[in-house]
Coordinates of C-alpha atoms in Angstrom, one line a residue:
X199 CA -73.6 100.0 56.0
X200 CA -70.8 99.1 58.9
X201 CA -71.6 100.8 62.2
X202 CA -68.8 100.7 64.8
X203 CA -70.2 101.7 67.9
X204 CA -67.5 102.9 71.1
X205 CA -68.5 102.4 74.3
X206 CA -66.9 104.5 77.0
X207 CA -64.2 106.8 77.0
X208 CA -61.9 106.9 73.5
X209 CA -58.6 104.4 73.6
X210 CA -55.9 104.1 71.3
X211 CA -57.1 100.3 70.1
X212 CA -60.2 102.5 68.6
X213 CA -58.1 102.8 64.9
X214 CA -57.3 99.2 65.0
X215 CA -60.6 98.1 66.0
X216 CA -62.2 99.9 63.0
X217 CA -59.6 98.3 60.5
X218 CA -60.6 95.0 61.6
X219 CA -63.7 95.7 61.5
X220 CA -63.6 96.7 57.8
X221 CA -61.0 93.6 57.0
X222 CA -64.0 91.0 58.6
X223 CA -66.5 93.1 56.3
X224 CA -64.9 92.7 53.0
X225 CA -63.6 88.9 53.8
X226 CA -67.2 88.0 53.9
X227 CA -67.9 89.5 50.7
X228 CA -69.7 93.0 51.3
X229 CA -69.1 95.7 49.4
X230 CA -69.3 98.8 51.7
X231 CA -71.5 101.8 50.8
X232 CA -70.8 103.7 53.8
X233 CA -69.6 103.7 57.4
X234 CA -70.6 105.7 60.6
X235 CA -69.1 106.1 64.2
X236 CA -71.2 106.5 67.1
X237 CA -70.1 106.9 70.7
X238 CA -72.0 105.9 73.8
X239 CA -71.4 105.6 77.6
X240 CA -73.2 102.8 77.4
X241 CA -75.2 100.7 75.3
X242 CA -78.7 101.4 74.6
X243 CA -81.1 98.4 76.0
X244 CA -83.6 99.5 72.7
X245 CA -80.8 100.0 70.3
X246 CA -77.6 99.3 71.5
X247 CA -77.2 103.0 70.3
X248 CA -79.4 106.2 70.8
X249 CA -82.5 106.8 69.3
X250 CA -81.1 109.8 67.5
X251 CA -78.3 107.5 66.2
X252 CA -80.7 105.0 64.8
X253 CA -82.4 107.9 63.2
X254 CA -79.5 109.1 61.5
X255 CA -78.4 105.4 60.7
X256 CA -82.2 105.3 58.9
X257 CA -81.3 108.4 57.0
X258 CA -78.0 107.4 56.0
X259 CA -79.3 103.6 54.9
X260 CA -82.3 105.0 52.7
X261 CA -79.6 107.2 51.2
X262 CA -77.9 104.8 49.8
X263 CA -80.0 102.3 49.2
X264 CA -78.2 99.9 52.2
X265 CA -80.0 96.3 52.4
X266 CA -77.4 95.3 55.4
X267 CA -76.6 97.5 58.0
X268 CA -73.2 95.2 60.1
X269 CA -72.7 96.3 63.7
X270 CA -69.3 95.9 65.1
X271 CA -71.2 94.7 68.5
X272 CA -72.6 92.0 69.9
X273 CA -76.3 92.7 70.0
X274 CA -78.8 90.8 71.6
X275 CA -82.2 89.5 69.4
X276 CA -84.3 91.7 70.7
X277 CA -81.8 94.2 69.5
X278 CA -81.7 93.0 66.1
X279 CA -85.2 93.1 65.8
X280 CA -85.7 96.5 67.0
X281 CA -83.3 98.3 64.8
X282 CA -84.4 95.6 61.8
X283 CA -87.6 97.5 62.1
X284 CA -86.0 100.9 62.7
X285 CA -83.9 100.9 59.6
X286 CA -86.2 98.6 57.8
X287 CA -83.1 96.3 56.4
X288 CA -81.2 93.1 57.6
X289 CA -79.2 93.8 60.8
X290 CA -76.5 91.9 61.7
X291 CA -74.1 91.7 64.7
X292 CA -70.2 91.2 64.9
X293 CA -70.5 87.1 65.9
X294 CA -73.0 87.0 62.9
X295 CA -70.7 88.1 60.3
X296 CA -68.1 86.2 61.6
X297 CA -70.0 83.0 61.8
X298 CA -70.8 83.6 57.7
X299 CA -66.9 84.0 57.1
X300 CA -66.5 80.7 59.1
X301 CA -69.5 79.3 56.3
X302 CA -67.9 80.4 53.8
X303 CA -63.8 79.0 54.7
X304 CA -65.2 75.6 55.9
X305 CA -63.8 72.6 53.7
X306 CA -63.2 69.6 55.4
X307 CA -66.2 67.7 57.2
X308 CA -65.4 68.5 60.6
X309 CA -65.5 72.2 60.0
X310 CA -68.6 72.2 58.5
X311 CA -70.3 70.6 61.1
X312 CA -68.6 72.7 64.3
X313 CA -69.6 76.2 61.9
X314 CA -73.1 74.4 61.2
X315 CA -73.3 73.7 64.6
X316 CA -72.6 77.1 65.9
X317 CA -74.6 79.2 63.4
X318 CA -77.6 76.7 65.0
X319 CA -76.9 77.8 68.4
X320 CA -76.4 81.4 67.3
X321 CA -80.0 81.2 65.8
X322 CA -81.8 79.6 68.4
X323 CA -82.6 82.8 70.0
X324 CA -83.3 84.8 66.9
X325 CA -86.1 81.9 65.6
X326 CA -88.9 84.6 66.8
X327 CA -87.8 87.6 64.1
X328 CA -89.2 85.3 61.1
X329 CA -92.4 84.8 62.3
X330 CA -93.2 88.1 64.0
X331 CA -95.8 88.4 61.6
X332 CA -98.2 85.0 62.4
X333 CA -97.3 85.6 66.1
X334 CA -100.2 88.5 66.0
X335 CA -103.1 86.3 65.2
X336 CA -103.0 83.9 68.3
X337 CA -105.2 84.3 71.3
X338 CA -106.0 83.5 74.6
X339 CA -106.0 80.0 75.9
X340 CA -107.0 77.2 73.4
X341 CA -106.4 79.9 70.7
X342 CA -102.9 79.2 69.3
X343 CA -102.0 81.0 66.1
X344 CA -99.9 79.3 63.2
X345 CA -97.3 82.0 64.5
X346 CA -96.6 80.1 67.5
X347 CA -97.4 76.9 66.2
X348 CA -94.7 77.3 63.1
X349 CA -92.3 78.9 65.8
X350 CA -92.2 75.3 67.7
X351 CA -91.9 73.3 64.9
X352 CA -89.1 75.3 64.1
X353 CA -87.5 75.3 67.2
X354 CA -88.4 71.5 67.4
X355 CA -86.6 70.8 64.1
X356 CA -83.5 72.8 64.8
X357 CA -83.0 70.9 68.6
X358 CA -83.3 67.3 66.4
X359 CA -80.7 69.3 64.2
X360 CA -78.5 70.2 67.1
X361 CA -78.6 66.9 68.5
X362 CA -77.8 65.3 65.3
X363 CA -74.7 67.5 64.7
X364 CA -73.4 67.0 68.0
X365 CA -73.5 63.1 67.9
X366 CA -71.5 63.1 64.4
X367 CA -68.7 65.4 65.8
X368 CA -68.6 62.7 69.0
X369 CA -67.2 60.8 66.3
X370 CA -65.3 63.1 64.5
X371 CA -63.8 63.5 68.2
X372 CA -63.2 59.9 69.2
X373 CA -61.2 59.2 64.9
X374 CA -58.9 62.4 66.6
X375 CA -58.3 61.0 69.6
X376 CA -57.1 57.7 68.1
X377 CA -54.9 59.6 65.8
X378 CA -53.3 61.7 68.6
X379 CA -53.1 58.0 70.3
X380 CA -51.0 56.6 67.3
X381 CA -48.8 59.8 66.9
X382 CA -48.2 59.0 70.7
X383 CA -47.2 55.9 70.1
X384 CA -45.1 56.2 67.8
X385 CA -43.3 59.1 69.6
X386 CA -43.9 61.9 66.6
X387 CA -43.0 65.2 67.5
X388 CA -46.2 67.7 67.2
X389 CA -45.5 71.6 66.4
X390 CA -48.9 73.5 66.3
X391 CA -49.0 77.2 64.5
X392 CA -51.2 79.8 66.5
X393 CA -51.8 83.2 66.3
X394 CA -53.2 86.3 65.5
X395 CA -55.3 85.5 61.8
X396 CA -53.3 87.2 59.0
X397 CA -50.3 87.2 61.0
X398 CA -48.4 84.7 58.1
X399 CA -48.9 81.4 59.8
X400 CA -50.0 79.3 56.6
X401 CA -46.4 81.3 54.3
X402 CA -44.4 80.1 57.3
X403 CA -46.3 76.5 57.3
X404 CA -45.4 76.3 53.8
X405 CA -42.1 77.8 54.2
X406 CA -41.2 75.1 56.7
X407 CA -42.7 72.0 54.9
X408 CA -42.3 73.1 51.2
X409 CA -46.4 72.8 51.1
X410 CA -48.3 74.9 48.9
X411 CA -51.2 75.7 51.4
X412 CA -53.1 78.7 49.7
X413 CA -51.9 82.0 51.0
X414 CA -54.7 85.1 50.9
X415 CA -54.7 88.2 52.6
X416 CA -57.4 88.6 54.5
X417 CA -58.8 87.4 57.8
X418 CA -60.0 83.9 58.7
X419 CA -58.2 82.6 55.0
X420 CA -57.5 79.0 57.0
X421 CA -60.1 77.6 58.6
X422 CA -59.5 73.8 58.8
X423 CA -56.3 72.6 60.0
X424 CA -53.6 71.3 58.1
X425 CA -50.9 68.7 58.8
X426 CA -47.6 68.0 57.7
X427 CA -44.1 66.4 58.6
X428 CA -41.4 68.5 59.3
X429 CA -37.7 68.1 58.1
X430 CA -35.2 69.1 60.1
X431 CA -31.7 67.8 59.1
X432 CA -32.4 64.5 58.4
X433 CA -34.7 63.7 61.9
X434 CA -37.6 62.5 61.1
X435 CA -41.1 62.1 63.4
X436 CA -42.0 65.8 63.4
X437 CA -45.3 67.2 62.2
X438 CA -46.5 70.7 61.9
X439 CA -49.9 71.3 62.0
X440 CA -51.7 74.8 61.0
X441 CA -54.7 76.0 62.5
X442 CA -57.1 78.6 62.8
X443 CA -56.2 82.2 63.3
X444 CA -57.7 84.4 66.8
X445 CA -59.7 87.7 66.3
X446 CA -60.2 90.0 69.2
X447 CA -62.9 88.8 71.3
X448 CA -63.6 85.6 69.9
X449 CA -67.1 84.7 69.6
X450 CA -68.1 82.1 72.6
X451 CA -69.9 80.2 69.7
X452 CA -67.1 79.8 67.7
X453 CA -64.6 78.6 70.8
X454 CA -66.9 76.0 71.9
X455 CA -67.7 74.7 68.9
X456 CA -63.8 74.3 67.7
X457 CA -63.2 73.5 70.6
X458 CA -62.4 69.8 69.4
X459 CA -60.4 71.1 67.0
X460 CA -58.5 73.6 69.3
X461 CA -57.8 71.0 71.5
X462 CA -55.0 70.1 69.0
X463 CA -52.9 73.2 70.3
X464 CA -53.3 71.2 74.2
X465 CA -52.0 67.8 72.9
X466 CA -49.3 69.3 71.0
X467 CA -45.1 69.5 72.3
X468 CA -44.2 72.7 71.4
X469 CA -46.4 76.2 69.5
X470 CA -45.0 78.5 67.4
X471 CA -47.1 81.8 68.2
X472 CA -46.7 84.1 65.1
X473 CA -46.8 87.5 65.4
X474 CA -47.3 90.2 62.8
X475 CA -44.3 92.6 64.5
X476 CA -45.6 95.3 61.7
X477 CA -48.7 95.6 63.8
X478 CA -49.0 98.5 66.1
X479 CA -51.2 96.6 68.3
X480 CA -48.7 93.2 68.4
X481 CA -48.6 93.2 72.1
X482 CA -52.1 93.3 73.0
X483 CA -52.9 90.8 70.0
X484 CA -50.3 88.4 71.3
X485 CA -52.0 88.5 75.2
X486 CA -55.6 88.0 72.8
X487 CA -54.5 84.5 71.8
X488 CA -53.3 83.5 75.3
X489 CA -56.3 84.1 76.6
X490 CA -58.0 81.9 73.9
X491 CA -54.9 79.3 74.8
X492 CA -56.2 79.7 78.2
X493 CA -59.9 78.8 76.9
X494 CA -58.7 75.6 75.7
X495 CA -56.0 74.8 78.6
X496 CA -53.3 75.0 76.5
X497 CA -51.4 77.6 78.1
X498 CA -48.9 75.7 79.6
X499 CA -47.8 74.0 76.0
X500 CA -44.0 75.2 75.9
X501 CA -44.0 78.0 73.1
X502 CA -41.4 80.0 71.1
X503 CA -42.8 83.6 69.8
X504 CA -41.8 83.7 65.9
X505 CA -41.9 87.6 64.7
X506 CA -43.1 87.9 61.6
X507 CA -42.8 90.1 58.5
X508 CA -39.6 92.1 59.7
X509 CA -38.7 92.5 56.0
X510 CA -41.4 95.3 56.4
X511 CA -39.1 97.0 59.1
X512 CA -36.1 99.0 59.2
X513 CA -32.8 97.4 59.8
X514 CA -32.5 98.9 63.7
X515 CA -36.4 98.3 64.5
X516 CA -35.8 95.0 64.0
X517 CA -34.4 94.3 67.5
X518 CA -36.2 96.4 69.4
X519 CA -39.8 94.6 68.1
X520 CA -38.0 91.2 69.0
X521 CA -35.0 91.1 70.4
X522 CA -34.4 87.2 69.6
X523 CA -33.4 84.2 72.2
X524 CA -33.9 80.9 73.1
X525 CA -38.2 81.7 72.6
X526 CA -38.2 84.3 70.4
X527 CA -37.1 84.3 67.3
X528 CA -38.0 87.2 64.3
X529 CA -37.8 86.2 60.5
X530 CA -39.3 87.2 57.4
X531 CA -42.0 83.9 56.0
X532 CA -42.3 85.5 52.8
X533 CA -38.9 86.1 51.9
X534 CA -36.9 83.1 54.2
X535 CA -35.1 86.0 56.6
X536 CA -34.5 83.9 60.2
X537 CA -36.2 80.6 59.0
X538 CA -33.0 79.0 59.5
X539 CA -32.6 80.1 63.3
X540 CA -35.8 79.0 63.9
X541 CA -35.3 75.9 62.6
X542 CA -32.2 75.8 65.3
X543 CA -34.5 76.4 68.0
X544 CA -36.6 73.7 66.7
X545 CA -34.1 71.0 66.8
X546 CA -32.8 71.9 70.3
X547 CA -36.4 71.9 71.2
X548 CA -37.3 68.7 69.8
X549 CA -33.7 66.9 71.5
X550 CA -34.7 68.6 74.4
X551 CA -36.3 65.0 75.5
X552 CA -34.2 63.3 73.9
X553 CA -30.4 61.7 74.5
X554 CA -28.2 61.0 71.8
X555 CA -26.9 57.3 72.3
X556 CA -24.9 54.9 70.7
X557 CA -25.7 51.0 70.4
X558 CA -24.4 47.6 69.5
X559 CA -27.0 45.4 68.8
X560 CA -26.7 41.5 68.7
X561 CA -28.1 40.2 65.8
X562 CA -31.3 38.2 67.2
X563 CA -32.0 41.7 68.2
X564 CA -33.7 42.2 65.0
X565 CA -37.0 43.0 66.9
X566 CA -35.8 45.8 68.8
X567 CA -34.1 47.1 66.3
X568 CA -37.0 48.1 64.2
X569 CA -38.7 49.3 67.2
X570 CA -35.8 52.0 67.3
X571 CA -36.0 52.9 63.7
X572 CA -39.7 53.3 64.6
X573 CA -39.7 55.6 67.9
X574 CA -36.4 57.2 67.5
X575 CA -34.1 59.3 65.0
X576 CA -31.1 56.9 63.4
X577 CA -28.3 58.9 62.5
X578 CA -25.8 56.3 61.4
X579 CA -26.1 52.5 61.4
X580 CA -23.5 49.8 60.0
X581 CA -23.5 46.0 60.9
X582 CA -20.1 44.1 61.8
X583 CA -18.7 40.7 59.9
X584 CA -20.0 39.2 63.4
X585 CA -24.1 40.4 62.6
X586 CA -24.2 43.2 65.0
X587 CA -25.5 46.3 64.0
X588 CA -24.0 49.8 65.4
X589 CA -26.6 52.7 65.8
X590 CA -26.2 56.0 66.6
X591 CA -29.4 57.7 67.0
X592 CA -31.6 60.0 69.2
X593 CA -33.4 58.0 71.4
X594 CA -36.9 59.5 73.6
X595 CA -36.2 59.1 77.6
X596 CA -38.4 56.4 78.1
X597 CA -36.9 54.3 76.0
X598 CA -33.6 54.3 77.4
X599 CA -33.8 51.7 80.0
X600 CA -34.7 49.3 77.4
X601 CA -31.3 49.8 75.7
X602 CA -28.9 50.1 78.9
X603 CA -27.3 46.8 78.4
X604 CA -26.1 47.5 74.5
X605 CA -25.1 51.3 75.1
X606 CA -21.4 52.1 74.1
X607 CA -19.6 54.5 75.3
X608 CA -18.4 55.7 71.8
X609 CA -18.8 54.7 68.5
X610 CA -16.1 52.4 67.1
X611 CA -16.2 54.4 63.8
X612 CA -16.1 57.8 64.6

């Protein structure tokens, strides 16, 4: 049974809310029997909703035989419980179902401990529901009932739990520091993919790299993130990286424990924020995954907007949902329309730090010579009767003072 529930006065995000809501329903595997709209003022402390809503929610479940009744709300425990009794079936809230979707898409170790890790957190304050029952039989002082007793040996077992996760992903965090360390050092390039989930992030990722990431439609299909270099033209030292897509209000669980992972988006050079132009709602979902970029202080990473999907749109809608420039570009992932202007704005972007500069290198330069190969992009190279080598190659500013003295003004052979 999925409940949406509207609180205050009706908006035009309602219809979109309530597709979402049935998309994160059938991602996690539910088969819906039926679904019922309430609207309130403002929630119900008991129930969230009214006590004649709950009613009819009873009704409705014992009609159909519902053993899950999904709430598109964040309800409290002691909500839970109460309509758990109510409707006499397993109630369970919008961050609940979205945590068992995260369960579910979790692969790599690192994402199965950060979703372990918040599910714990999520039931730490919902221990109390399983052992309602034992809680009855304890007394006064001295008295304790196996209810409560059983209750903090729970609790005791998931804090060791907690604590256990949270030292293992210290060092899941401190292997991804050194790797953003080495891709520092050696000067590679980092593109990170964000946006709205199901917007086509992982078809563009494999668009771009010539990957074969799989590519469902539904929500939340990537959850770990997934790197891998980037050609553009011949310069080498860029990687792409995919990552997890935003939902409208994001649960807090989820944020702070990908937050690690998130962080990728803060350390990266330049984000491509996809956006689904079909979407009616593309405007408002765009400002949702700022204000998770926000969350994890990556607001201020340059970005270019990539519009997706415009083979879906007329010919003269297409500039109107994205008139294109130096940030925005709109292309088609599925069927290659505009990959190759964005590919443009990726190369100016990545050369945007970078000078073009050409070299004549003694021979018992050998050292530094390598050292360019390494942190820069040779375009041509060819080596003189006398040993030198000439290089022509895109070089990272802080590497140019190193090379003043052997810079030429032109290149011999051009």
């Amino acid at each position: 049974m999925l409940v949406h529930v509207a609180v205050g006065a009706k908006t035009q995000a309602e219809d979109s809310e309530r597709e979402e809501f049935l998309e994160l329903a059938r991602s996690a595997g539910l088969v819906p029997q039926a679904q019922l709209d309430f609207r309130r003022r403002s929630p119900h402390p008991r129930f969230y909703f009214g006590r004649g809503q709950a009613e009819q929610l009873r009704q409705c479940c014992v009609r159909h035989g519902v053993q899950l009744a999904v709430v598109n709300s964040d309800l409290s425990p002691s909500q839970e419980r109460n309509l758990e009794a109510e409707l006499e079936c397993r109630v369970l809230g919008r961050t609940g179902l979205i945590l068992d979707i995260f369960a579910q898409r979790a692969r790599s170790h690192e994402g199965k401990l950060q979703v372990e890790l918040a599910q714990l957190n999520y039931l730490s304050t919902r221990l109390v529901r399983g052992w309602s029952h034992l809680e009855r039989q304890k007394g006064g002082i001295g008295l304790r009932g196996p209810g409560e007793t059983q209750l903090e040996s729970d609790r005791r077992l998931l804090t060791r739990r907690v604590q256990t996760l949270r030292r293992r992903l210290v060092l899941v965090e401190r292997q991804r520091s050194q790797s953003q360390a080495r891709r520092r050092r050696a000067r590679l390039f980092h593109v990170a993919l964000v946006g709205y989930t199901n917007a086509g992030k992982s078809t563009l990722f494999n668009r771009l790299t010539g990957s074969d990431v799989p590519v469902v439609d539904q929500l939340f299909a990537t959850l770990d993130p997934t790197c891998r270099r980037l050609d553009l033209g011949g310069r080498k030292g860029v990687v792409l990286s995919d990552t997890v897509g935003f939902v409208r209000d994001l649960p807090v669980e989820l944020v702070r424990a990908f937050h690690s992972t998130l962080e990728e988006l803060r350390e990266a050079d330049l984000l491509l924020h996809v956006i689904d132009c079909t979407d009616a709602r593309h405007a408002e979902r765009a400002r949702q995954v700022r204000e998770v970029l926000e969350q994890v202080e990556a607001a201020q990473v340059p970005a270019i907007e990539v519009y997706n999907k415009i083979d879906r749109l007329a010919a003269d809608a297409r500039p109107a949902a994205a008139p294109e420039s130096s940030d925005r570009v709109w292309l088609s992932a599925r069927t290659g329309i505009g990959v190759d202007r964005l590919r443009e704005c990726l190369s100016r972007q990545v050369q945007a730090g970078e000078s073009e500069v050409f070299l004549r290198l003694p021979a018992s330069a050998y050292l530094l010579r390598a050292e360019l190969h390494r942190v820069g992009q040779v375009q041509e190279e060819r080596f003189t009767e006398q040993g030198e080598c000439e290089m022509r190659l895109w070089l990272p500013s802080p590497h140019l003072a190193r090379v003043k003295k052997f810079q030429l003004a032109i290149m011999e052979a051009s």
